[in-house]
Amino acid sequence: MLKLSFTAVVLSLSALLSASAKDYTVHTFKKIQLTDKFWGEGANFGDFNHDGIMDVVSGPYWYEGPDFQKRHEYYPANTSFKLKKADGTEEKVEGFEGALGVNNTYSDNFFAFTYDFNGDGWDDIMIYGFPGKEAVWYENPKGREGHWQRHQVFDMVDNESPTFQDINGDGKPDIICNSGGYFGYATADWQHPEKPWTFHPISQKGNWHKFTHGLGVGDINGDGRMDLLEAGGWWEQPASLAGDPVWKFHKFPFAPGHGSSQMYAYDVNGDGKNDVITALNAHGYGLAWYEQITENGEISFKQHILLNEKKEPNEYGVTFSQLHSVDLIDMDGDGLKDIVTGKRFWAHGNHGDVDPSDPAVVYWFKLVRKGKGQADFVPYLIDDNSGVGTQVVAGNINKDKLPDIVVGNKKGTFVLLQEAKKVSKSEWEKAQPKPVAKSSGEKQAAVK
C-alpha cells in the first residue's frame, strides 16, 4: 500500500492550490499620459540617466521613470502651432498640430529606438524622421543637461514600417528599410558608429518608395539566417553576403494592394515552422497570421483572419481600423508570443481615413494553441483612448517581469503599465472575451 506523509500531502495540496490560483489571473493596464502634445508617431524606453530605472523617449523629450513626470529636452523642441479658440483668440501650443487642433499635420519623428551605439554603457537614441528622411542617433551626454550630440548616419529611410535589428547575423542592429527603390539594410562601422552607415541592397530596383508599407525580419525557411518580409512576399538570405548579392524573392500576397505594418516570423501553431503575422491594411482593416505550408515542394502560406478586412466584427465582436503598427511579445508569461496592436489615431487627420472618430484602442491578442497544429488569438482590450502610432513598443518598463507598452501619436505620449491580479474563478471567467453568437443566417452562410 502506498503511504504518503502528512508533509507530502500538505505540499501536494499547496502546489495544487498555488497552480489553481495562478490559473485565475486577470491582466489590466494602468495608463499614464506623459503629455497631450503631438511630438512624434513613435516612442521607446531605455535607461537614459543610468539610475537603473527605465525612462521613456518620444519626440524631442525623454521622461524620467518611474513616474515619467520630469522631462528632458535632448534635441531642439522648436515646433508649435496656433490654435484658434471659440472666442476668436489664438493660443500658441507646443508640438505639431494633432488631437489638440483640427488640421492634419505630420511630425518629423516617426520611429524611436534605443541602443548603446558607442559602447560607453549609456543608452543612446536613434530616430527615423519622416518617411524618406534621415536616420539620426543622439549621443547620451552621461548626465549632462542640454541637447545631445547629433549623428546623422543614413540619409534616406524609406518605408512606413522600417525596423532596427540584426539581419546579417553579426550580433549588431542594422537599419532595415527600403531606400532609393531597393530593399536592404544599412550597417555601421562599429569602431566609428557616428560615421555614415553603409547600405546593402538585397533586391533589384523596384517601385518601392518612401510611403511603401510593410516590412519585417525573420527566418522563414529555418536555415538559421534572417530573411526579409514585405507585403508582397519574402526575400531569402543567401549563405554568403559577400559582394551584396540579390536575395532570392518568393512572391506571396501577404497584403496585396494595401501595404501592411510591421511583419513577424513566428511559429504560431507549434509545428516547428515559422508563420507570418501582419496587419492587412495599415489604413484600413484586417489582421492575420499566415500558416506556413508546403505546396509542390515549396513554401507557401494559408491565411487565418484575426480581424476582418471590412468593418465587420470578428468572432469576439472586435473590429477597428488603422492597424499601422504591431508588436510581438509574450504578454502574460505563458511562453507564447502575443500580438500587440491598435488603432492609429488620425493617421491622415480627422477626415482622411475610415473611422477617424472611432475610439483609439489598444489591444493584445493572446495566442492560444487549442490542439496539435491549431491556434487562436483571443483579443483583450487594453485601452480605448490612446491608440498606436506608426510604432508601438512592448517591453518590461517597470521591471515587474510583465511587459508594458509605450506609444507616441497625435494624442500625445502614453505608458500602459501592466498589472496582474489573482482573482476568483468567477471573476476570471467574467473578464474573458467570449465568442459572439452567430445569427441563424450567418450560421447557414458559414455552412455553405
Short mmCIF file of C-alpha atoms in Angstrom, two decimals:
data_model
loop_
_atom_site.label_atom_id
_atom_site.label_comp_id
_atom_site.label_asym_id
_atom_site.label_seq_id
_atom_site.Cartn_x
_atom_site.Cartn_y
_atom_site.Cartn_z
CA MET A 1 0.00 0.00 0.00
CA LEU A 2 1.28 3.46 -0.91
CA LYS A 3 1.72 5.70 2.11
CA LEU A 4 2.10 9.47 1.97
CA SER A 5 3.44 11.53 4.82
CA PHE A 6 1.38 14.41 6.18
CA THR A 7 4.04 16.81 4.90
CA ALA A 8 3.86 15.34 1.41
CA VAL A 9 0.08 15.68 1.38
CA VAL A 10 0.28 19.29 2.52
CA LEU A 11 2.90 20.10 -0.09
CA SER A 12 0.82 18.45 -2.81
CA LEU A 13 -2.30 20.36 -1.78
CA SER A 14 -0.30 23.59 -1.61
CA ALA A 15 1.04 23.01 -5.12
CA LEU A 16 -2.46 22.36 -6.43
CA LEU A 17 -3.85 25.44 -4.72
CA SER A 18 -0.93 27.51 -5.97
CA ALA A 19 -1.41 26.28 -9.55
CA SER A 20 -5.15 26.86 -9.30
CA ALA A 21 -4.67 30.40 -8.00
CA LYS A 22 -2.14 31.11 -10.72
CA ASP A 23 -4.62 29.98 -13.34
CA TYR A 24 -7.05 32.73 -12.35
CA THR A 25 -5.07 35.86 -13.13
CA VAL A 26 -6.52 38.96 -14.75
CA HIS A 27 -4.22 41.32 -16.65
CA THR A 28 -5.11 45.01 -16.58
CA PHE A 29 -3.22 48.17 -17.52
CA LYS A 30 -2.62 51.47 -15.75
CA LYS A 31 -2.44 54.35 -18.22
CA ILE A 32 -0.05 57.25 -17.68
CA GLN A 33 -0.25 60.12 -20.14
CA LEU A 34 3.12 61.84 -20.26
CA THR A 35 1.89 64.67 -22.48
CA ASP A 36 -1.12 65.56 -24.61
CA LYS A 37 1.11 67.29 -27.17
CA PHE A 38 1.91 65.69 -30.54
CA TRP A 39 5.66 65.32 -30.95
CA GLY A 40 6.06 62.02 -32.75
CA GLU A 41 4.44 58.83 -34.05
CA GLY A 42 6.85 56.59 -32.15
CA ALA A 43 8.15 56.06 -28.63
CA ASN A 44 10.51 53.72 -26.83
CA PHE A 45 12.21 53.19 -23.49
CA GLY A 46 15.73 52.95 -22.05
CA ASP A 47 17.76 53.96 -19.01
CA PHE A 48 18.92 57.40 -20.09
CA ASN A 49 20.11 58.72 -16.71
CA HIS A 50 21.84 55.49 -15.71
CA ASP A 51 19.90 55.05 -12.46
CA GLY A 52 18.71 51.51 -13.16
CA ILE A 53 15.14 52.68 -13.84
CA MET A 54 13.63 52.72 -17.31
CA ASP A 55 12.76 56.07 -18.87
CA VAL A 56 10.64 56.83 -21.94
CA VAL A 57 11.51 58.76 -25.09
CA SER A 58 9.11 60.26 -27.60
CA GLY A 59 9.75 63.23 -29.84
CA PRO A 60 12.42 65.65 -28.55
CA TYR A 61 11.92 64.65 -24.91
CA TRP A 62 12.81 61.81 -22.60
CA TYR A 63 10.83 61.33 -19.41
CA GLU A 64 12.30 60.07 -16.14
CA GLY A 65 10.92 56.85 -14.73
CA PRO A 66 9.28 55.56 -12.71
CA ASP A 67 6.56 58.27 -12.75
CA PHE A 68 7.61 59.96 -16.06
CA GLN A 69 6.69 63.42 -14.79
CA LYS A 70 10.07 65.11 -15.31
CA ARG A 71 11.05 65.61 -18.92
CA HIS A 72 14.36 66.49 -20.56
CA GLU A 73 14.84 68.05 -24.00
CA TYR A 74 17.56 66.17 -25.90
CA TYR A 75 17.14 67.94 -29.26
CA PRO A 76 15.51 71.30 -30.04
CA ALA A 77 11.76 71.30 -29.40
CA ASN A 78 11.03 74.32 -31.56
CA THR A 79 7.74 73.34 -33.20
CA SER A 80 4.38 74.87 -32.32
CA PHE A 81 1.07 75.81 -33.91
CA LYS A 82 -1.63 78.41 -33.34
CA LEU A 83 -4.91 77.08 -32.04
CA LYS A 84 -7.92 79.26 -32.75
CA LYS A 85 -10.33 79.33 -29.81
CA ALA A 86 -14.10 79.66 -29.90
CA ASP A 87 -13.88 83.33 -28.91
CA GLY A 88 -11.67 84.08 -31.91
CA THR A 89 -8.43 84.42 -29.98
CA GLU A 90 -5.38 82.30 -30.73
CA GLU A 91 -3.27 80.21 -28.41
CA LYS A 92 0.25 79.01 -29.13
CA VAL A 93 0.50 75.26 -28.50
CA GLU A 94 3.80 73.38 -28.46
CA GLY A 95 4.31 70.43 -30.78
CA PHE A 96 2.77 69.55 -34.11
CA GLU A 97 -0.95 70.01 -34.66
CA GLY A 98 -2.63 66.78 -33.59
CA ALA A 99 -5.63 66.00 -31.41
CA LEU A 100 -5.49 69.45 -29.81
CA GLY A 101 -6.07 71.06 -33.22
CA VAL A 102 -8.18 70.49 -36.31
CA ASN A 103 -5.77 70.44 -39.24
CA ASN A 104 -3.84 67.41 -40.42
CA THR A 105 -0.09 67.64 -39.92
CA TYR A 106 2.78 65.18 -39.62
CA SER A 107 5.70 65.09 -37.24
CA ASP A 108 9.37 64.79 -38.13
CA ASN A 109 9.76 61.84 -35.77
CA PHE A 110 8.19 58.50 -36.81
CA PHE A 111 10.31 55.88 -35.03
CA ALA A 112 12.44 55.79 -31.88
CA PHE A 113 14.95 53.08 -30.95
CA THR A 114 17.41 52.84 -28.08
CA TYR A 115 20.88 51.32 -28.12
CA ASP A 116 24.35 51.96 -26.70
CA PHE A 117 25.97 52.90 -30.01
CA ASN A 118 29.39 53.95 -28.75
CA GLY A 119 29.73 51.27 -26.07
CA ASP A 120 30.12 53.67 -23.14
CA GLY A 121 27.42 51.96 -21.07
CA TRP A 122 24.77 54.69 -21.55
CA ASP A 123 21.67 54.27 -23.72
CA ASP A 124 21.58 56.46 -26.81
CA ILE A 125 18.57 57.23 -29.03
CA MET A 126 18.04 56.52 -32.74
CA ILE A 127 15.32 58.43 -34.59
CA TYR A 128 13.89 57.81 -38.05
CA GLY A 129 12.24 61.04 -39.14
CA PHE A 130 9.50 61.45 -41.73
CA PRO A 131 9.48 58.65 -44.35
CA GLY A 132 12.20 59.28 -46.91
CA LYS A 133 14.25 61.34 -44.47
CA GLU A 134 17.36 60.62 -42.46
CA ALA A 135 18.24 58.30 -39.59
CA VAL A 136 19.97 60.06 -36.71
CA TRP A 137 21.30 58.83 -33.40
CA TYR A 138 21.76 61.10 -30.43
CA GLU A 139 24.70 60.51 -28.13
CA ASN A 140 23.88 60.33 -24.42
CA PRO A 141 25.92 63.04 -22.61
CA LYS A 142 26.12 60.84 -19.49
CA GLY A 143 24.19 63.01 -17.08
CA ARG A 144 24.94 66.44 -18.52
CA GLU A 145 21.86 68.52 -19.22
CA GLY A 146 21.30 70.05 -22.65
CA HIS A 147 20.99 68.81 -26.19
CA TRP A 148 22.66 65.54 -27.11
CA GLN A 149 25.23 65.36 -29.91
CA ARG A 150 23.52 64.53 -33.19
CA HIS A 151 24.96 61.94 -35.59
CA GLN A 152 23.26 61.63 -38.99
CA VAL A 153 24.24 58.16 -40.20
CA PHE A 154 21.86 57.43 -43.08
CA ASP A 155 20.22 59.85 -45.49
CA MET A 156 17.05 58.15 -46.71
CA VAL A 157 14.96 55.69 -44.69
CA ASP A 158 12.06 54.77 -46.96
CA ASN A 159 9.06 52.65 -45.93
CA GLU A 160 6.49 53.36 -43.22
CA SER A 161 7.41 50.19 -41.30
CA PRO A 162 11.21 50.23 -41.11
CA THR A 163 12.89 48.44 -38.25
CA PHE A 164 16.17 48.30 -36.34
CA GLN A 165 17.54 44.84 -35.62
CA ASP A 166 20.25 42.39 -36.60
CA ILE A 167 19.60 40.96 -40.05
CA ASN A 168 23.10 39.90 -41.14
CA GLY A 169 23.90 37.81 -38.05
CA ASP A 170 26.81 39.85 -36.68
CA GLY A 171 25.07 40.47 -33.36
CA LYS A 172 24.64 44.22 -34.01
CA PRO A 173 21.44 46.01 -35.07
CA ASP A 174 21.02 47.32 -38.59
CA ILE A 175 18.77 49.92 -40.20
CA ILE A 176 16.29 47.85 -42.24
CA CYS A 177 14.22 49.69 -44.82
CA ASN A 178 13.90 50.32 -48.49
CA SER A 179 15.91 53.19 -49.88
CA GLY A 180 16.11 54.68 -53.34
CA GLY A 181 13.94 51.92 -54.79
CA TYR A 182 15.79 48.99 -53.19
CA PHE A 183 15.03 46.85 -50.16
CA GLY A 184 18.07 46.47 -47.96
CA TYR A 185 19.85 47.25 -44.74
CA ALA A 186 22.47 49.73 -43.52
CA THR A 187 25.36 48.65 -41.31
CA ALA A 188 27.66 50.63 -39.06
CA ASP A 189 31.40 50.61 -38.71
CA TRP A 190 31.18 49.85 -35.01
CA GLN A 191 34.63 51.32 -34.39
CA HIS A 192 33.13 54.61 -35.64
CA PRO A 193 29.32 54.34 -35.37
CA GLU A 194 29.00 58.10 -35.80
CA LYS A 195 30.19 57.88 -39.40
CA PRO A 196 27.77 57.27 -42.32
CA TRP A 197 26.43 53.72 -42.38
CA THR A 198 26.73 51.53 -45.48
CA PHE A 199 23.60 50.49 -47.37
CA HIS A 200 23.43 46.92 -48.69
CA PRO A 201 20.66 46.41 -51.29
CA ILE A 202 19.14 42.93 -51.27
CA SER A 203 16.72 43.39 -54.18
CA GLN A 204 16.68 44.63 -57.72
CA LYS A 205 15.50 48.20 -58.09
CA GLY A 206 11.72 48.42 -57.99
CA ASN A 207 8.94 50.93 -57.49
CA TRP A 208 9.16 50.86 -53.70
CA HIS A 209 9.16 54.36 -52.27
CA LYS A 210 9.15 56.32 -49.05
CA PHE A 211 5.46 55.61 -48.36
CA THR A 212 5.69 51.86 -49.01
CA HIS A 213 4.04 49.94 -46.17
CA GLY A 214 5.01 46.59 -44.68
CA LEU A 215 8.38 45.28 -43.52
CA GLY A 216 9.82 42.71 -41.15
CA VAL A 217 12.65 40.30 -40.45
CA GLY A 218 12.57 36.61 -39.57
CA ASP A 219 13.82 33.14 -40.51
CA ILE A 220 11.14 31.75 -42.81
CA ASN A 221 12.84 28.63 -44.14
CA GLY A 222 14.55 27.56 -40.91
CA ASP A 223 18.12 27.80 -42.19
CA GLY A 224 19.23 29.99 -39.29
CA ARG A 225 19.52 33.12 -41.42
CA MET A 226 17.20 36.09 -41.21
CA ASP A 227 15.01 36.73 -44.24
CA LEU A 228 13.30 39.99 -45.14
CA LEU A 229 9.48 40.09 -45.17
CA GLU A 230 7.42 42.61 -47.11
CA ALA A 231 3.83 42.97 -48.18
CA GLY A 232 4.39 41.19 -51.49
CA GLY A 233 6.49 38.24 -50.31
CA TRP A 234 9.80 37.36 -48.67
CA TRP A 235 13.45 37.63 -49.64
CA GLU A 236 15.60 34.63 -48.76
CA GLN A 237 19.00 35.47 -47.28
CA PRO A 238 21.79 33.61 -49.13
CA ALA A 239 24.57 31.64 -47.44
CA SER A 240 27.06 34.44 -48.11
CA LEU A 241 26.51 38.19 -48.11
CA ALA A 242 29.88 38.94 -49.70
CA GLY A 243 29.52 41.37 -52.58
CA ASP A 244 25.93 42.29 -51.66
CA PRO A 245 24.13 39.64 -53.75
CA VAL A 246 20.47 39.93 -54.70
CA TRP A 247 18.44 37.71 -52.39
CA LYS A 248 16.01 35.17 -53.84
CA PHE A 249 12.45 36.52 -53.89
CA HIS A 250 9.47 34.34 -53.00
CA LYS A 251 6.28 36.04 -54.08
CA PHE A 252 3.29 35.80 -51.77
CA PRO A 253 0.43 38.32 -51.30
CA PHE A 254 0.59 39.00 -47.55
CA ALA A 255 -1.08 42.40 -48.06
CA PRO A 256 -1.71 42.86 -51.78
CA GLY A 257 -2.56 46.33 -52.94
CA HIS A 258 -2.74 47.81 -49.47
CA GLY A 259 0.54 47.55 -47.62
CA SER A 260 0.77 46.24 -44.12
CA SER A 261 2.63 47.30 -40.99
CA GLN A 262 5.42 45.59 -39.05
CA MET A 263 5.69 41.91 -40.01
CA TYR A 264 6.90 38.97 -37.93
CA ALA A 265 8.01 35.39 -38.48
CA TYR A 266 6.95 33.16 -35.58
CA ASP A 267 5.84 29.57 -35.09
CA VAL A 268 2.23 30.32 -34.19
CA ASN A 269 0.79 26.79 -34.13
CA GLY A 270 3.80 24.96 -32.73
CA ASP A 271 4.50 22.78 -35.76
CA GLY A 272 8.16 23.78 -35.94
CA LYS A 273 7.78 26.09 -38.95
CA ASN A 274 7.72 29.86 -38.76
CA ASP A 275 4.50 31.52 -39.83
CA VAL A 276 3.93 35.20 -40.68
CA ILE A 277 1.96 37.75 -38.64
CA THR A 278 0.91 41.09 -40.09
CA ALA A 279 -1.80 43.69 -40.42
CA LEU A 280 -3.50 43.57 -43.81
CA ASN A 281 -4.02 47.28 -44.39
CA ALA A 282 -2.29 49.96 -42.34
CA HIS A 283 -5.04 52.46 -43.18
CA GLY A 284 -7.97 50.09 -43.35
CA TYR A 285 -8.95 46.86 -41.64
CA GLY A 286 -7.54 43.43 -41.14
CA LEU A 287 -5.09 41.37 -39.09
CA ALA A 288 -3.97 37.85 -39.93
CA TRP A 289 -1.46 35.12 -39.37
CA TYR A 290 -0.27 33.06 -42.30
CA GLU A 291 0.36 29.39 -41.57
CA GLN A 292 3.41 28.05 -43.35
CA ILE A 293 2.53 25.07 -45.52
CA THR A 294 4.22 23.16 -48.33
CA GLU A 295 2.79 23.15 -51.84
CA ASN A 296 4.56 21.30 -54.66
CA GLY A 297 7.67 21.12 -52.54
CA GLU A 298 7.77 24.90 -52.00
CA ILE A 299 6.99 27.09 -49.00
CA SER A 300 3.56 28.69 -49.16
CA PHE A 301 1.08 30.06 -46.65
CA LYS A 302 -2.53 29.64 -45.53
CA GLN A 303 -4.30 32.75 -44.26
CA HIS A 304 -6.04 32.82 -40.87
CA ILE A 305 -8.04 36.01 -40.30
CA LEU A 306 -7.97 37.57 -36.81
CA LEU A 307 -9.65 40.86 -37.71
CA ASN A 308 -11.79 41.12 -40.82
CA GLU A 309 -10.79 43.16 -43.86
CA LYS A 310 -14.04 45.11 -43.64
CA LYS A 311 -15.79 46.81 -40.74
CA GLU A 312 -17.27 43.54 -39.57
CA PRO A 313 -16.73 42.24 -36.00
CA ASN A 314 -14.67 39.09 -35.66
CA GLU A 315 -15.87 36.09 -33.67
CA TYR A 316 -15.20 38.00 -30.43
CA GLY A 317 -17.11 41.07 -31.60
CA VAL A 318 -13.98 43.16 -32.22
CA THR A 319 -13.32 45.45 -35.15
CA PHE A 320 -11.14 48.52 -35.58
CA SER A 321 -9.16 50.15 -38.36
CA GLN A 322 -5.74 51.80 -38.87
CA LEU A 323 -3.53 48.96 -37.60
CA HIS A 324 -0.42 50.89 -38.57
CA SER A 325 1.86 49.26 -36.01
CA VAL A 326 2.21 45.81 -34.49
CA ASP A 327 4.48 44.31 -31.84
CA LEU A 328 5.00 40.68 -30.88
CA ILE A 329 5.85 39.67 -27.30
CA ASP A 330 4.84 37.23 -24.57
CA MET A 331 2.44 39.44 -22.63
CA ASP A 332 1.33 37.00 -19.92
CA GLY A 333 4.37 34.83 -19.31
CA ASP A 334 2.96 31.60 -20.73
CA GLY A 335 5.88 31.13 -23.10
CA LEU A 336 3.95 32.04 -26.25
CA LYS A 337 4.26 35.35 -28.06
CA ASP A 338 1.17 37.53 -28.32
CA ILE A 339 0.22 40.36 -30.67
CA VAL A 340 0.03 43.99 -29.53
CA THR A 341 -1.64 46.47 -31.88
CA GLY A 342 -4.33 49.11 -32.04
CA LYS A 343 -5.81 51.99 -33.98
CA ARG A 344 -3.50 54.72 -35.17
CA PHE A 345 -5.27 57.93 -34.26
CA TRP A 346 -5.86 60.40 -37.12
CA ALA A 347 -3.31 58.84 -39.46
CA HIS A 348 -4.35 61.34 -42.14
CA GLY A 349 -6.28 63.76 -39.98
CA ASN A 350 -9.84 63.93 -38.71
CA HIS A 351 -11.43 63.02 -42.04
CA GLY A 352 -8.71 61.42 -44.16
CA ASP A 353 -9.32 57.75 -43.36
CA VAL A 354 -12.03 55.32 -42.39
CA ASP A 355 -13.49 55.78 -38.90
CA PRO A 356 -11.31 58.71 -37.75
CA SER A 357 -13.61 59.40 -34.80
CA ASP A 358 -13.76 55.80 -33.54
CA PRO A 359 -12.09 55.07 -30.18
CA ALA A 360 -8.30 54.95 -30.32
CA VAL A 361 -7.99 51.43 -28.96
CA VAL A 362 -5.01 49.29 -27.97
CA TYR A 363 -5.43 45.50 -27.80
CA TRP A 364 -3.32 42.49 -27.05
CA PHE A 365 -4.20 39.22 -28.75
CA LYS A 366 -3.34 36.21 -26.61
CA LEU A 367 -2.01 33.22 -28.52
CA VAL A 368 -3.81 30.02 -27.52
CA ARG A 369 -2.80 26.69 -29.04
CA LYS A 370 -6.05 24.75 -28.98
CA GLY A 371 -4.67 21.46 -30.29
CA LYS A 372 -1.98 20.00 -32.45
CA GLY A 373 -1.37 22.42 -35.29
CA GLN A 374 -4.23 24.70 -34.19
CA ALA A 375 -4.04 28.23 -32.84
CA ASP A 376 -6.28 31.12 -31.91
CA PHE A 377 -5.63 34.70 -30.86
CA VAL A 378 -8.01 35.98 -28.18
CA PRO A 379 -8.38 39.80 -28.10
CA TYR A 380 -8.11 41.70 -24.80
CA LEU A 381 -8.81 45.43 -24.71
CA ILE A 382 -6.01 47.41 -23.05
CA ASP A 383 -7.26 50.97 -23.53
CA ASP A 384 -9.76 52.88 -25.66
CA ASN A 385 -8.33 56.39 -25.59
CA SER A 386 -4.68 56.31 -26.64
CA GLY A 387 -4.18 54.14 -29.74
CA VAL A 388 -0.91 53.49 -31.56
CA GLY A 389 1.31 55.48 -33.88
CA THR A 390 3.47 54.21 -36.71
CA GLN A 391 5.22 52.38 -33.87
CA VAL A 392 4.03 50.53 -30.78
CA VAL A 393 6.63 49.09 -28.40
CA ALA A 394 6.05 46.50 -25.69
CA GLY A 395 8.63 45.55 -23.08
CA ASN A 396 9.28 45.42 -19.36
CA ILE A 397 9.47 49.05 -18.34
CA ASN A 398 8.95 48.86 -14.56
CA LYS A 399 10.89 45.60 -14.03
CA ASP A 400 7.99 43.57 -12.62
CA LYS A 401 8.51 40.86 -15.27
CA LEU A 402 5.32 41.92 -17.07
CA PRO A 403 5.58 43.63 -20.47
CA ASP A 404 4.27 47.17 -20.63
CA ILE A 405 3.51 49.34 -23.66
CA VAL A 406 4.68 52.76 -24.77
CA VAL A 407 3.02 54.82 -27.51
CA GLY A 408 3.54 58.19 -29.15
CA ASN A 409 0.95 59.65 -31.53
CA LYS A 410 -1.29 62.62 -32.26
CA LYS A 411 -2.96 62.24 -28.86
CA GLY A 412 0.37 62.53 -27.06
CA THR A 413 2.66 60.07 -25.31
CA PHE A 414 1.41 57.19 -23.18
CA VAL A 415 2.78 54.45 -20.97
CA LEU A 416 0.49 51.50 -20.32
CA LEU A 417 1.78 49.58 -17.29
CA GLN A 418 0.59 46.01 -16.99
CA GLU A 419 -0.77 44.77 -13.69
CA ALA A 420 -1.61 41.13 -12.89
CA LYS A 421 -4.13 40.33 -10.21
CA LYS A 422 -5.15 36.94 -8.84
CA VAL A 423 -8.92 36.62 -8.77
CA SER A 424 -11.62 34.07 -8.16
CA LYS A 425 -12.72 31.71 -10.90
CA SER A 426 -15.96 33.65 -11.42
CA GLU A 427 -14.11 36.98 -11.69
CA TRP A 428 -11.67 35.45 -14.15
CA GLU A 429 -14.45 33.99 -16.29
CA LYS A 430 -16.23 37.33 -16.35
CA ALA A 431 -13.07 39.02 -17.68
CA GLN A 432 -12.58 36.59 -20.57
CA PRO A 433 -13.56 37.61 -24.10
CA LYS A 434 -16.33 35.37 -25.36
CA PRO A 435 -17.22 34.46 -28.93
CA VAL A 436 -20.27 36.29 -30.20
CA ALA A 437 -23.20 34.04 -31.07
CA LYS A 438 -23.93 33.98 -34.79
CA SER A 439 -27.39 34.57 -36.15
CA SER A 440 -29.14 31.70 -37.92
CA GLY A 441 -28.50 33.41 -41.27
CA GLU A 442 -24.76 33.68 -40.54
CA LYS A 443 -24.67 30.04 -39.46
CA GLN A 444 -26.30 28.95 -42.73
CA ALA A 445 -23.84 31.07 -44.73
CA ALA A 446 -20.94 29.53 -42.81
CA VAL A 447 -22.25 26.03 -43.61
CA LYS A 448 -22.43 26.85 -47.31
#
